[in-house]
Amino acid sequence: MEARTRLFVGTILVSVYCLRGVAGQYAALPLRKKLLENYDRRVRPVLDQSTTVRLDVDVALRQVVDLNELQEVFTTLMWLRLYWTDELLQWNTSQYDGLTTTTFHSSEVWRPDIFLINNIGQGSGNLLPVTDVSVSSEGRVAWRQPSLFSSSCKVDVSQFPYDEQTCILEFSSWLYGGNDLDLFNISATMDLTAFQQNDQFEVTHTKVERKVTFYACCPGPWPSIELHIHLKRRRLFYIVNMVVPCLDLLMLNLAAFYIPPDSGERLGFTITVLLSLVVFQQLLTTQLPATSTSTPMLGKFFTATIVLVTISLLITILVLRLSHPSHPSRPLPRWLRRLVLHYMASFFCMCNIANDIHAKKRSTPKTPQDGNNDWSDDDTGMNDIVLGSRHQITIDDQKHRSTLKTISSKVENISDYLQGKENDDEEESEWKMAALVLDRAAMLATAIASVVISLVFLL
Ligand SMILES: *[C@@H]1O[C@H](CO)[C@@H](O)[C@H](O)[C@H]1NC(C)=O
């Protein structure tokens, strides 16, 4: 019995509840019919034509879809929330079963003709009536609608990939001036509650502003709502894929100076580094807008690196050329010798070369005299032998003497030849040493330039 009673009571309660719902639904139908009777959605919804319709605008940013640097198009998905009062959509709640709100499709009632002024996408940047609007008994209309907007955005890539961009979206009415339809922003920033982060850009902050413009054509103020979206580029992708390889190549270019210049490998090595850089730069240019008004920082970095590697290559060629002087080689010019082998060598701590040169310099002028003295000493030695032989063996002196003369002149020739060769070698080795010192100087200069380029870019 108890279960039956409970079921009975339950059925009654449910029926009452449903009837109430039907009654509410029942009240809504005549209300809609009554309100839309004689309603023209093209007429501004005011009883007195001098009344200004106040439009309150609130915008939630849902997603930054894309910022196309090439075409300077900024695409966002936003939820627009527009609120205004429609004086023709008011009713006495007690006459309609206490119904306080009702809904209409946005195409059924008057809507403010809000356009995105700096629209650049397909269409005109207007808000198509898609969603329903809710209306309260005081005539307060709330229209919330998602929309995809493509606005033009001036992109400055001079700091790329460390750049920050500000894109502005401006909303205004085409038809109504400030006296008919006034625009106000509800909050100073955009609502980011439902914001979905973008992989390429980070939204640092947003700003919503009311702006009033006076046009020459049309009297009265023209209020508009400006949305400022500040974007900061996420640079990790560029650091990992562009900057780090470029720094690697800079380091390899420096390491190339460690390869002995005599070895032909070095030229090939530096050329390979240069080629890799050019390939990287080609990849980079496909990622960047083809503007000549401002060069991206990454592009400057690559260009500086390529120039540096090219200079290294030229120095390598020069050093190679100096290491293999053509024959007959000219002696190192005096000033070059002094500059390179003396000052530069001691500056770059190549003291052995500097000392060597000093020692040679001191000994060099003596060499011909020393050689002569040596030779005369040798000559007297030879005479001693000759004298000794004369005492010991007494055969035909004349014959022996002439033979010895011939031998001595031959030996003299050989000695001269060797002397000349030694001088040649000395000159050649001087050229080589100069090349080594220049190479060391170039290595140091390259190291400093590499560090400066890297620091300027990274900081
Ligand atoms: C609303 O309707 C009730 C009942 O018809 C009436 O008594 C009341 O005065 C009306 N209120 C207004 C503001 O018209």
CSV table of C-alpha atoms and ligand atoms in Angstrom, one decimal:
chain,number,residue,atom,x,y,z
A,1,MET,CA,0.0,0.0,0.0
A,2,GLU,CA,2.8,2.4,1.0
A,3,ALA,CA,4.5,1.9,-2.3
A,4,ARG,CA,1.3,2.6,-4.2
A,5,THR,CA,0.7,5.8,-2.2
A,6,ARG,CA,4.2,6.9,-2.9
A,7,LEU,CA,3.7,6.2,-6.6
A,8,PHE,CA,0.4,8.1,-6.7
A,9,VAL,CA,1.9,11.2,-4.9
A,10,GLY,CA,4.9,11.0,-7.2
A,11,THR,CA,2.7,10.9,-10.3
A,12,ILE,CA,0.8,13.9,-9.1
A,13,LEU,CA,3.9,15.9,-8.4
A,14,VAL,CA,5.4,15.1,-11.9
A,15,SER,CA,2.1,16.1,-13.5
A,16,VAL,CA,1.9,19.4,-11.7
A,17,TYR,CA,5.5,20.1,-12.7
A,18,CYS,CA,4.9,19.2,-16.3
A,19,LEU,CA,1.7,21.3,-16.4
A,20,ARG,CA,3.6,24.2,-15.0
A,21,GLY,CA,6.2,23.8,-17.8
A,22,VAL,CA,3.5,23.6,-20.4
A,23,ALA,CA,1.9,26.7,-18.9
A,24,GLY,CA,5.3,28.6,-19.2
A,25,GLN,CA,5.7,27.4,-22.7
A,26,TYR,CA,2.1,28.4,-23.3
A,27,ALA,CA,2.8,31.9,-22.1
A,28,ALA,CA,5.9,32.3,-24.3
A,29,LEU,CA,4.0,31.7,-27.5
A,30,PRO,CA,1.5,34.6,-27.2
A,31,LEU,CA,4.4,36.7,-25.9
A,32,ARG,CA,6.5,36.1,-29.0
A,33,LYS,CA,3.5,36.6,-31.2
A,34,LYS,CA,2.6,39.9,-29.3
A,35,LEU,CA,6.1,41.3,-29.4
A,36,LEU,CA,6.8,40.5,-33.1
A,37,GLU,CA,3.5,41.9,-34.1
A,38,ASN,CA,4.1,45.2,-35.9
A,39,TYR,CA,7.9,44.8,-35.1
A,40,ASP,CA,10.2,45.9,-37.9
A,41,ARG,CA,13.7,44.8,-37.3
A,42,ARG,CA,15.1,47.4,-39.6
A,43,VAL,CA,14.0,50.3,-37.3
A,44,ARG,CA,16.1,51.4,-34.4
A,45,PRO,CA,14.3,50.0,-31.3
A,46,VAL,CA,13.5,53.2,-29.5
A,47,LEU,CA,10.1,54.8,-28.7
A,48,ASP,CA,11.6,58.3,-29.1
A,49,GLN,CA,13.9,58.8,-32.1
A,50,SER,CA,16.2,61.1,-30.2
A,51,THR,CA,17.1,58.3,-27.8
A,52,THR,CA,20.6,56.9,-28.2
A,53,VAL,CA,20.9,53.1,-28.1
A,54,ARG,CA,23.8,52.2,-25.8
A,55,LEU,CA,25.7,49.1,-27.0
A,56,ASP,CA,27.9,47.4,-24.4
A,57,VAL,CA,30.6,45.3,-25.9
A,58,ASP,CA,32.5,42.5,-24.3
A,59,VAL,CA,34.9,40.3,-26.1
A,60,ALA,CA,36.4,36.9,-25.1
A,61,LEU,CA,39.5,35.8,-27.0
A,62,ARG,CA,39.2,32.1,-27.8
A,63,GLN,CA,42.1,31.4,-30.1
A,64,VAL,CA,44.8,33.2,-32.1
A,65,VAL,CA,44.5,31.1,-35.3
A,66,ASP,CA,47.3,32.6,-37.4
A,67,LEU,CA,49.4,35.6,-38.0
A,68,ASN,CA,50.6,35.6,-41.6
A,69,GLU,CA,53.7,37.8,-41.8
A,70,LEU,CA,53.8,37.6,-45.6
A,71,GLN,CA,50.2,38.9,-46.1
A,72,GLU,CA,50.0,40.7,-42.7
A,73,VAL,CA,46.7,38.9,-41.9
A,74,PHE,CA,45.8,38.3,-38.3
A,75,THR,CA,43.1,35.6,-37.8
A,76,THR,CA,41.4,35.1,-34.5
A,77,LEU,CA,38.4,33.3,-33.1
A,78,MET,CA,36.5,35.5,-30.7
A,79,TRP,CA,33.3,35.4,-28.8
A,80,LEU,CA,31.5,38.7,-29.1
A,81,ARG,CA,29.0,39.6,-26.4
A,82,LEU,CA,26.8,42.5,-27.3
A,83,TYR,CA,24.2,44.0,-24.9
A,84,TRP,CA,21.6,46.7,-25.7
A,85,THR,CA,18.1,47.6,-24.7
A,86,ASP,CA,15.2,47.2,-27.1
A,87,GLU,CA,12.3,49.4,-26.0
A,88,LEU,CA,9.9,47.5,-28.2
A,89,LEU,CA,10.6,44.1,-26.6
A,90,GLN,CA,9.3,44.9,-23.1
A,91,TRP,CA,6.4,43.2,-21.4
A,92,ASN,CA,4.5,43.0,-18.1
A,93,THR,CA,5.6,39.8,-16.5
A,94,SER,CA,2.5,39.3,-14.5
A,95,GLN,CA,0.5,39.2,-17.7
A,96,TYR,CA,2.6,36.4,-19.0
A,97,ASP,CA,2.7,33.9,-16.2
A,98,GLY,CA,5.7,35.5,-14.6
A,99,LEU,CA,7.9,34.9,-17.7
A,100,THR,CA,11.0,37.1,-17.3
A,101,THR,CA,13.0,36.1,-20.3
A,102,THR,CA,12.4,34.8,-23.8
A,103,THR,CA,14.5,34.1,-26.8
A,104,PHE,CA,14.4,35.1,-30.4
A,105,HIS,CA,16.6,34.2,-33.3
A,106,SER,CA,19.1,37.0,-34.0
A,107,SER,CA,17.6,37.5,-37.4
A,108,GLU,CA,14.2,38.2,-36.0
A,109,VAL,CA,15.0,41.3,-34.0
A,110,TRP,CA,17.0,44.5,-34.6
A,111,ARG,CA,20.7,44.1,-34.3
A,112,PRO,CA,23.4,46.8,-34.3
A,113,ASP,CA,25.3,46.6,-37.6
A,114,ILE,CA,28.7,46.0,-36.1
A,115,PHE,CA,31.6,45.5,-38.6
A,116,LEU,CA,35.2,44.8,-38.2
A,117,ILE,CA,36.6,48.0,-39.8
A,118,ASN,CA,40.1,46.7,-40.6
A,119,ASN,CA,38.7,43.4,-42.0
A,120,ILE,CA,40.9,41.8,-44.7
A,121,GLY,CA,39.3,38.3,-44.9
A,122,GLN,CA,36.6,37.0,-47.1
A,123,GLY,CA,33.3,38.7,-46.6
A,124,SER,CA,32.8,42.2,-45.2
A,125,GLY,CA,33.7,41.6,-41.6
A,126,ASN,CA,30.1,41.8,-40.5
A,127,LEU,CA,28.4,39.7,-37.8
A,128,LEU,CA,26.0,37.3,-39.5
A,129,PRO,CA,22.9,36.4,-37.4
A,130,VAL,CA,23.7,32.9,-36.4
A,131,THR,CA,22.8,32.5,-32.7
A,132,ASP,CA,19.7,33.2,-30.7
A,133,VAL,CA,19.4,36.3,-28.6
A,134,SER,CA,17.8,36.4,-25.1
A,135,VAL,CA,15.5,39.2,-24.1
A,136,SER,CA,14.5,40.1,-20.6
A,137,SER,CA,11.1,41.7,-19.7
A,138,GLU,CA,12.9,45.1,-19.5
A,139,GLY,CA,13.9,44.7,-23.1
A,140,ARG,CA,17.5,44.0,-22.4
A,141,VAL,CA,18.9,42.0,-25.3
A,142,ALA,CA,22.0,39.8,-25.0
A,143,TRP,CA,23.6,38.5,-28.2
A,144,ARG,CA,26.6,36.3,-27.8
A,145,GLN,CA,28.2,34.8,-30.9
A,146,PRO,CA,31.5,33.2,-31.9
A,147,SER,CA,33.1,34.6,-35.0
A,148,LEU,CA,36.3,34.2,-37.0
A,149,PHE,CA,37.9,37.5,-37.9
A,150,SER,CA,40.7,38.3,-40.2
A,151,SER,CA,42.1,41.7,-39.7
A,152,SER,CA,45.1,43.5,-41.3
A,153,CYS,CA,48.0,43.7,-38.9
A,154,LYS,CA,51.2,45.7,-39.5
A,155,VAL,CA,54.0,43.2,-38.9
A,156,ASP,CA,57.4,44.4,-38.0
A,157,VAL,CA,59.9,41.6,-38.4
A,158,SER,CA,63.1,43.6,-37.8
A,159,GLN,CA,63.6,41.8,-34.5
A,160,PHE,CA,62.7,38.4,-35.7
A,161,PRO,CA,62.7,35.9,-34.0
A,162,TYR,CA,62.7,38.1,-30.9
A,163,ASP,CA,59.8,40.2,-32.2
A,164,GLU,CA,56.6,41.2,-30.5
A,165,GLN,CA,53.6,42.3,-32.5
A,166,THR,CA,50.5,44.2,-31.7
A,167,CYS,CA,47.4,43.6,-33.7
A,168,ILE,CA,44.4,45.8,-33.5
A,169,LEU,CA,40.9,44.9,-34.3
A,170,GLU,CA,38.5,47.8,-34.6
A,171,PHE,CA,34.7,47.3,-34.4
A,172,SER,CA,32.3,50.0,-35.4
A,173,SER,CA,28.8,50.6,-36.9
A,174,TRP,CA,28.6,51.5,-40.5
A,175,LEU,CA,25.2,53.0,-40.4
A,176,TYR,CA,24.8,54.7,-37.0
A,177,GLY,CA,26.8,57.5,-35.6
A,178,GLY,CA,27.5,58.1,-32.0
A,179,ASN,CA,24.2,60.0,-31.6
A,180,ASP,CA,22.1,56.9,-32.7
A,181,LEU,CA,24.3,54.1,-31.4
A,182,ASP,CA,27.0,54.6,-28.8
A,183,LEU,CA,29.6,51.9,-28.1
A,184,PHE,CA,31.1,51.2,-24.8
A,185,ASN,CA,33.5,48.5,-23.6
A,186,ILE,CA,32.5,46.6,-20.5
A,187,SER,CA,36.0,45.8,-19.3
A,188,ALA,CA,39.5,47.1,-20.1
A,189,THR,CA,40.9,43.8,-21.2
A,190,MET,CA,39.6,40.9,-23.2
A,191,ASP,CA,38.2,37.8,-21.4
A,192,LEU,CA,40.9,35.1,-21.6
A,193,THR,CA,39.1,32.4,-19.6
A,194,ALA,CA,38.5,30.2,-22.5
A,195,PHE,CA,41.7,31.2,-24.3
A,196,GLN,CA,43.6,28.4,-26.1
A,197,GLN,CA,47.4,29.1,-26.4
A,198,ASN,CA,48.9,29.3,-29.8
A,199,ASP,CA,52.1,27.3,-30.7
A,200,GLN,CA,53.8,30.2,-32.5
A,201,PHE,CA,52.7,33.2,-30.5
A,202,GLU,CA,52.1,33.9,-26.9
A,203,VAL,CA,49.5,36.5,-26.0
A,204,THR,CA,51.2,38.7,-23.4
A,205,HIS,CA,48.3,41.1,-22.8
A,206,THR,CA,45.2,42.5,-24.3
A,207,LYS,CA,43.5,45.9,-24.1
A,208,VAL,CA,40.0,47.0,-25.0
A,209,GLU,CA,39.5,50.7,-25.7
A,210,ARG,CA,36.7,53.0,-26.8
A,211,LYS,CA,37.8,55.4,-29.5
A,212,VAL,CA,35.9,58.3,-31.1
A,213,THR,CA,36.6,59.4,-34.6
A,214,PHE,CA,35.3,62.4,-36.5
A,215,TYR,CA,35.1,62.0,-40.3
A,216,ALA,CA,34.9,64.8,-42.8
A,217,CYS,CA,32.1,63.2,-44.7
A,218,CYS,CA,29.7,62.4,-42.0
A,219,PRO,CA,28.7,64.6,-39.1
A,220,GLY,CA,28.8,63.5,-35.5
A,221,PRO,CA,31.2,61.4,-33.5
A,222,TRP,CA,31.8,57.8,-34.7
A,223,PRO,CA,32.6,55.7,-31.7
A,224,SER,CA,34.4,52.4,-32.1
A,225,ILE,CA,35.8,49.6,-29.9
A,226,GLU,CA,39.5,48.8,-30.4
A,227,LEU,CA,40.9,45.5,-29.3
A,228,HIS,CA,44.7,45.4,-28.9
A,229,ILE,CA,46.3,42.0,-28.8
A,230,HIS,CA,50.0,41.9,-27.9
A,231,LEU,CA,51.8,38.8,-29.3
A,232,LYS,CA,55.2,37.6,-28.4
A,233,ARG,CA,56.8,35.0,-30.7
A,234,ARG,CA,57.8,31.7,-29.3
A,235,ARG,CA,61.5,31.6,-30.3
A,236,LEU,CA,62.5,28.0,-29.3
A,237,PHE,CA,61.8,26.6,-32.8
A,238,TYR,CA,64.1,29.2,-34.4
A,239,ILE,CA,66.8,28.8,-31.8
A,240,VAL,CA,66.8,25.0,-32.1
A,241,ASN,CA,66.5,24.8,-35.8
A,242,MET,CA,68.3,27.9,-37.1
A,243,VAL,CA,70.5,29.5,-34.5
A,244,VAL,CA,72.2,26.5,-32.9
A,245,PRO,CA,73.3,25.0,-36.3
A,246,CYS,CA,74.6,28.5,-37.3
A,247,LEU,CA,76.6,28.7,-34.1
A,248,ASP,CA,77.9,25.2,-34.7
A,249,LEU,CA,79.1,26.3,-38.1
A,250,LEU,CA,80.7,29.3,-36.6
A,251,MET,CA,82.6,27.1,-34.2
A,252,LEU,CA,83.6,24.7,-37.0
A,253,ASN,CA,84.8,27.7,-39.0
A,254,LEU,CA,87.0,28.6,-36.1
A,255,ALA,CA,88.2,25.0,-35.7
A,256,ALA,CA,89.3,25.1,-39.3
A,257,PHE,CA,92.2,27.3,-38.3
A,258,TYR,CA,93.5,24.4,-36.3
A,259,ILE,CA,94.0,22.4,-39.5
A,260,PRO,CA,97.5,23.1,-40.7
A,261,PRO,CA,97.3,25.5,-43.7
A,262,ASP,CA,99.6,23.3,-45.7
A,263,SER,CA,97.1,20.6,-45.7
A,264,GLY,CA,94.6,21.0,-48.6
A,265,GLU,CA,91.8,19.8,-46.4
A,266,ARG,CA,91.3,23.2,-44.8
A,267,LEU,CA,90.1,24.9,-48.0
A,268,GLY,CA,87.6,22.1,-48.6
A,269,PHE,CA,86.4,22.2,-45.0
A,270,THR,CA,85.8,25.9,-45.0
A,271,ILE,CA,84.0,25.8,-48.3
A,272,THR,CA,81.7,23.0,-46.9
A,273,VAL,CA,80.9,25.2,-43.9
A,274,LEU,CA,80.1,28.1,-46.2
A,275,LEU,CA,77.8,25.9,-48.3
A,276,SER,CA,76.0,24.6,-45.3
A,277,LEU,CA,75.4,28.2,-44.2
A,278,VAL,CA,74.0,29.2,-47.6
A,279,VAL,CA,71.6,26.2,-47.5
A,280,PHE,CA,70.4,27.3,-44.1
A,281,GLN,CA,69.9,30.8,-45.3
A,282,GLN,CA,67.8,29.5,-48.2
A,283,LEU,CA,65.7,27.6,-45.7
A,284,LEU,CA,65.3,30.8,-43.6
A,285,THR,CA,64.2,33.0,-46.5
A,286,THR,CA,61.3,30.7,-47.2
A,287,GLN,CA,60.1,31.3,-43.6
A,288,LEU,CA,60.3,35.1,-43.7
A,289,PRO,CA,58.3,37.8,-45.4
A,290,ALA,CA,60.1,39.1,-48.5
A,291,THR,CA,60.2,42.7,-47.4
A,292,SER,CA,63.1,45.0,-48.1
A,293,THR,CA,61.9,47.6,-45.6
A,294,SER,CA,63.4,45.8,-42.6
A,295,THR,CA,65.8,42.9,-42.4
A,296,PRO,CA,65.0,40.3,-39.8
A,297,MET,CA,67.6,40.0,-37.1
A,298,LEU,CA,68.1,36.3,-37.8
A,299,GLY,CA,68.8,37.2,-41.5
A,300,LYS,CA,71.4,39.7,-40.4
A,301,PHE,CA,73.0,37.1,-38.2
A,302,PHE,CA,73.2,34.6,-41.1
A,303,THR,CA,74.6,37.3,-43.4
A,304,ALA,CA,77.2,38.3,-40.9
A,305,THR,CA,78.2,34.6,-40.4
A,306,ILE,CA,78.4,34.0,-44.1
A,307,VAL,CA,80.6,37.1,-44.6
A,308,LEU,CA,82.9,36.0,-41.7
A,309,VAL,CA,83.2,32.5,-43.2
A,310,THR,CA,84.0,34.0,-46.6
A,311,ILE,CA,86.7,36.2,-45.1
A,312,SER,CA,88.2,33.1,-43.3
A,313,LEU,CA,88.2,31.4,-46.7
A,314,LEU,CA,90.0,34.3,-48.3
A,315,ILE,CA,92.6,34.3,-45.5
A,316,THR,CA,93.1,30.6,-45.9
A,317,ILE,CA,93.8,31.0,-49.6
A,318,LEU,CA,96.3,33.8,-48.8
A,319,VAL,CA,98.0,31.7,-46.2
A,320,LEU,CA,98.2,28.8,-48.5
A,321,ARG,CA,99.7,31.0,-51.2
A,322,LEU,CA,102.3,32.4,-48.8
A,323,SER,CA,103.2,28.9,-47.6
A,324,HIS,CA,104.1,27.9,-51.1
A,325,PRO,CA,106.2,30.9,-52.5
A,326,SER,CA,107.0,30.8,-56.2
A,327,HIS,CA,110.6,30.2,-57.2
A,328,PRO,CA,112.8,32.1,-57.3
A,329,SER,CA,111.2,33.6,-54.2
A,330,ARG,CA,111.8,37.2,-53.2
A,331,PRO,CA,112.9,37.9,-49.7
A,332,LEU,CA,110.2,39.1,-47.3
A,333,PRO,CA,109.9,42.9,-47.6
A,334,ARG,CA,111.6,44.6,-44.7
A,335,TRP,CA,108.5,46.3,-43.2
A,336,LEU,CA,106.5,43.1,-43.5
A,337,ARG,CA,109.2,41.1,-41.9
A,338,ARG,CA,109.4,43.6,-39.0
A,339,LEU,CA,105.6,43.9,-38.6
A,340,VAL,CA,104.7,40.3,-39.0
A,341,LEU,CA,107.7,38.3,-37.7
A,342,HIS,CA,108.7,40.7,-34.9
A,343,TYR,CA,105.7,42.6,-33.5
A,344,MET,CA,102.8,40.2,-34.4
A,345,ALA,CA,104.8,37.1,-33.6
A,346,SER,CA,105.6,38.4,-30.1
A,347,PHE,CA,102.0,39.7,-29.7
A,348,PHE,CA,100.6,36.3,-30.5
A,349,CYS,CA,103.0,34.5,-28.1
A,350,MET,CA,104.8,32.8,-31.0
A,351,CYS,CA,108.0,33.7,-29.2
A,352,ASN,CA,110.0,30.9,-30.7
A,353,ILE,CA,109.4,32.4,-34.2
A,354,ALA,CA,110.3,35.9,-32.9
A,355,ASN,CA,113.5,34.6,-31.2
A,356,ASP,CA,114.4,32.5,-34.2
A,357,ILE,CA,114.1,35.5,-36.4
A,358,HIS,CA,116.2,37.6,-34.0
A,359,ALA,CA,118.9,35.0,-33.9
A,360,LYS,CA,118.9,34.6,-37.7
A,361,LYS,CA,118.9,38.4,-38.2
A,362,ARG,CA,122.0,38.7,-36.1
A,363,SER,CA,123.7,35.8,-37.9
A,364,THR,CA,122.5,36.5,-41.4
A,365,PRO,CA,124.8,39.5,-42.3
A,366,LYS,CA,127.8,37.4,-41.2
A,367,THR,CA,127.0,34.4,-43.3
A,368,PRO,CA,128.9,35.3,-46.5
A,369,GLN,CA,132.1,36.3,-44.6
A,370,ASP,CA,131.8,33.4,-42.2
A,371,GLY,CA,131.4,31.2,-45.2
A,372,ASN,CA,134.5,32.6,-46.8
A,373,ASN,CA,136.5,32.2,-43.6
A,374,ASP,CA,135.3,28.7,-43.2
A,375,TRP,CA,136.2,28.1,-46.7
A,376,SER,CA,139.7,29.5,-46.3
A,377,ASP,CA,140.1,27.5,-43.1
A,378,ASP,CA,139.1,24.5,-45.1
A,379,ASP,CA,141.5,25.6,-47.8
A,380,THR,CA,144.4,25.7,-45.3
A,381,GLY,CA,143.3,22.3,-44.0
A,382,MET,CA,143.4,21.1,-47.5
A,383,ASN,CA,146.9,22.6,-47.9
A,384,ASP,CA,148.0,20.8,-44.7
A,385,ILE,CA,146.9,17.5,-46.1
A,386,VAL,CA,148.6,18.4,-49.4
A,387,LEU,CA,151.8,19.3,-47.5
A,388,GLY,CA,151.6,16.1,-45.4
A,389,SER,CA,151.1,14.0,-48.5
A,390,ARG,CA,154.0,15.7,-50.1
A,391,HIS,CA,156.2,14.7,-47.3
A,392,GLN,CA,155.0,11.1,-47.2
A,393,ILE,CA,154.5,10.3,-50.8
A,394,THR,CA,156.7,11.8,-53.5
A,395,ILE,CA,155.1,11.2,-56.9
A,396,ASP,CA,154.2,13.6,-59.6
A,397,ASP,CA,153.4,16.8,-57.6
A,398,GLN,CA,152.2,18.8,-60.6
A,399,LYS,CA,149.6,16.4,-61.6
A,400,HIS,CA,148.2,16.0,-58.1
A,401,ARG,CA,148.2,19.7,-57.6
A,402,SER,CA,146.0,20.3,-60.7
A,403,THR,CA,143.7,17.5,-59.6
A,404,LEU,CA,143.3,19.0,-56.2
A,405,LYS,CA,142.7,22.4,-57.7
A,406,THR,CA,139.9,20.9,-59.8
A,407,ILE,CA,138.4,19.2,-56.8
A,408,SER,CA,138.6,22.3,-54.7
A,409,SER,CA,136.8,24.4,-57.3
A,410,LYS,CA,134.1,21.7,-57.6
A,411,VAL,CA,133.7,21.7,-53.8
A,412,GLU,CA,133.5,25.5,-54.0
A,413,ASN,CA,130.7,25.2,-56.6
A,414,ILE,CA,128.9,22.8,-54.5
A,415,SER,CA,129.3,25.0,-51.4
A,416,ASP,CA,128.0,28.0,-53.4
A,417,TYR,CA,125.1,26.0,-54.6
A,418,LEU,CA,124.3,24.8,-51.1
A,419,GLN,CA,124.7,28.3,-49.8
A,420,GLY,CA,122.2,29.7,-52.4
A,421,LYS,CA,119.8,26.9,-51.6
A,422,GLU,CA,120.1,27.6,-47.9
A,423,ASN,CA,119.3,31.3,-48.5
A,424,ASP,CA,116.4,30.2,-50.7
A,425,ASP,CA,115.1,27.9,-48.0
A,426,GLU,CA,115.6,30.5,-45.4
A,427,GLU,CA,113.5,33.0,-47.4
A,428,GLU,CA,110.9,30.3,-48.1
A,429,SER,CA,110.7,29.5,-44.4
A,430,GLU,CA,110.4,33.2,-43.6
A,431,TRP,CA,107.4,33.4,-45.9
A,432,LYS,CA,106.0,30.3,-44.3
A,433,MET,CA,106.5,31.7,-40.8
A,434,ALA,CA,104.9,35.0,-41.9
A,435,ALA,CA,102.0,32.9,-43.2
A,436,LEU,CA,101.8,31.1,-39.8
A,437,VAL,CA,101.7,34.3,-37.9
A,438,LEU,CA,99.1,35.8,-40.2
A,439,ASP,CA,97.1,32.6,-39.8
A,440,ARG,CA,97.3,32.9,-36.0
A,441,ALA,CA,96.2,36.5,-36.2
A,442,ALA,CA,93.3,35.6,-38.5
A,443,MET,CA,92.3,32.8,-36.1
A,444,LEU,CA,92.2,35.3,-33.2
A,445,ALA,CA,90.3,37.9,-35.2
A,446,THR,CA,87.8,35.2,-36.3
A,447,ALA,CA,87.3,34.1,-32.7
A,448,ILE,CA,86.6,37.6,-31.6
A,449,ALA,CA,84.3,38.3,-34.5
A,450,SER,CA,82.4,35.0,-33.9
A,451,VAL,CA,81.9,35.9,-30.2
A,452,VAL,CA,80.8,39.4,-31.0
A,453,ILE,CA,78.3,38.2,-33.7
A,454,SER,CA,76.9,35.6,-31.3
A,455,LEU,CA,76.6,38.0,-28.4
A,456,VAL,CA,75.0,40.8,-30.4
A,457,PHE,CA,72.4,38.3,-31.7
A,458,LEU,CA,71.7,36.4,-28.4
A,459,LEU,CA,71.5,39.5,-26.2
B,1,LIG,C1,1.0,44.5,-15.0
B,1,LIG,O1,-0.2,43.8,-15.2
B,1,LIG,C2,-0.9,43.7,-14.0
B,1,LIG,C3,-2.2,42.8,-14.2
B,1,LIG,O2,-2.8,43.1,-15.4
B,1,LIG,C4,-1.3,45.1,-13.6
B,1,LIG,O3,-2.0,45.1,-12.3
B,1,LIG,C5,0.0,46.0,-13.4
B,1,LIG,O4,-0.4,47.3,-13.1
B,1,LIG,C6,0.7,45.9,-14.7
B,1,LIG,N1,2.0,46.6,-14.5
B,1,LIG,C7,2.5,47.5,-15.3
B,1,LIG,C8,3.8,48.1,-14.9
B,1,LIG,O5,1.9,47.9,-16.2
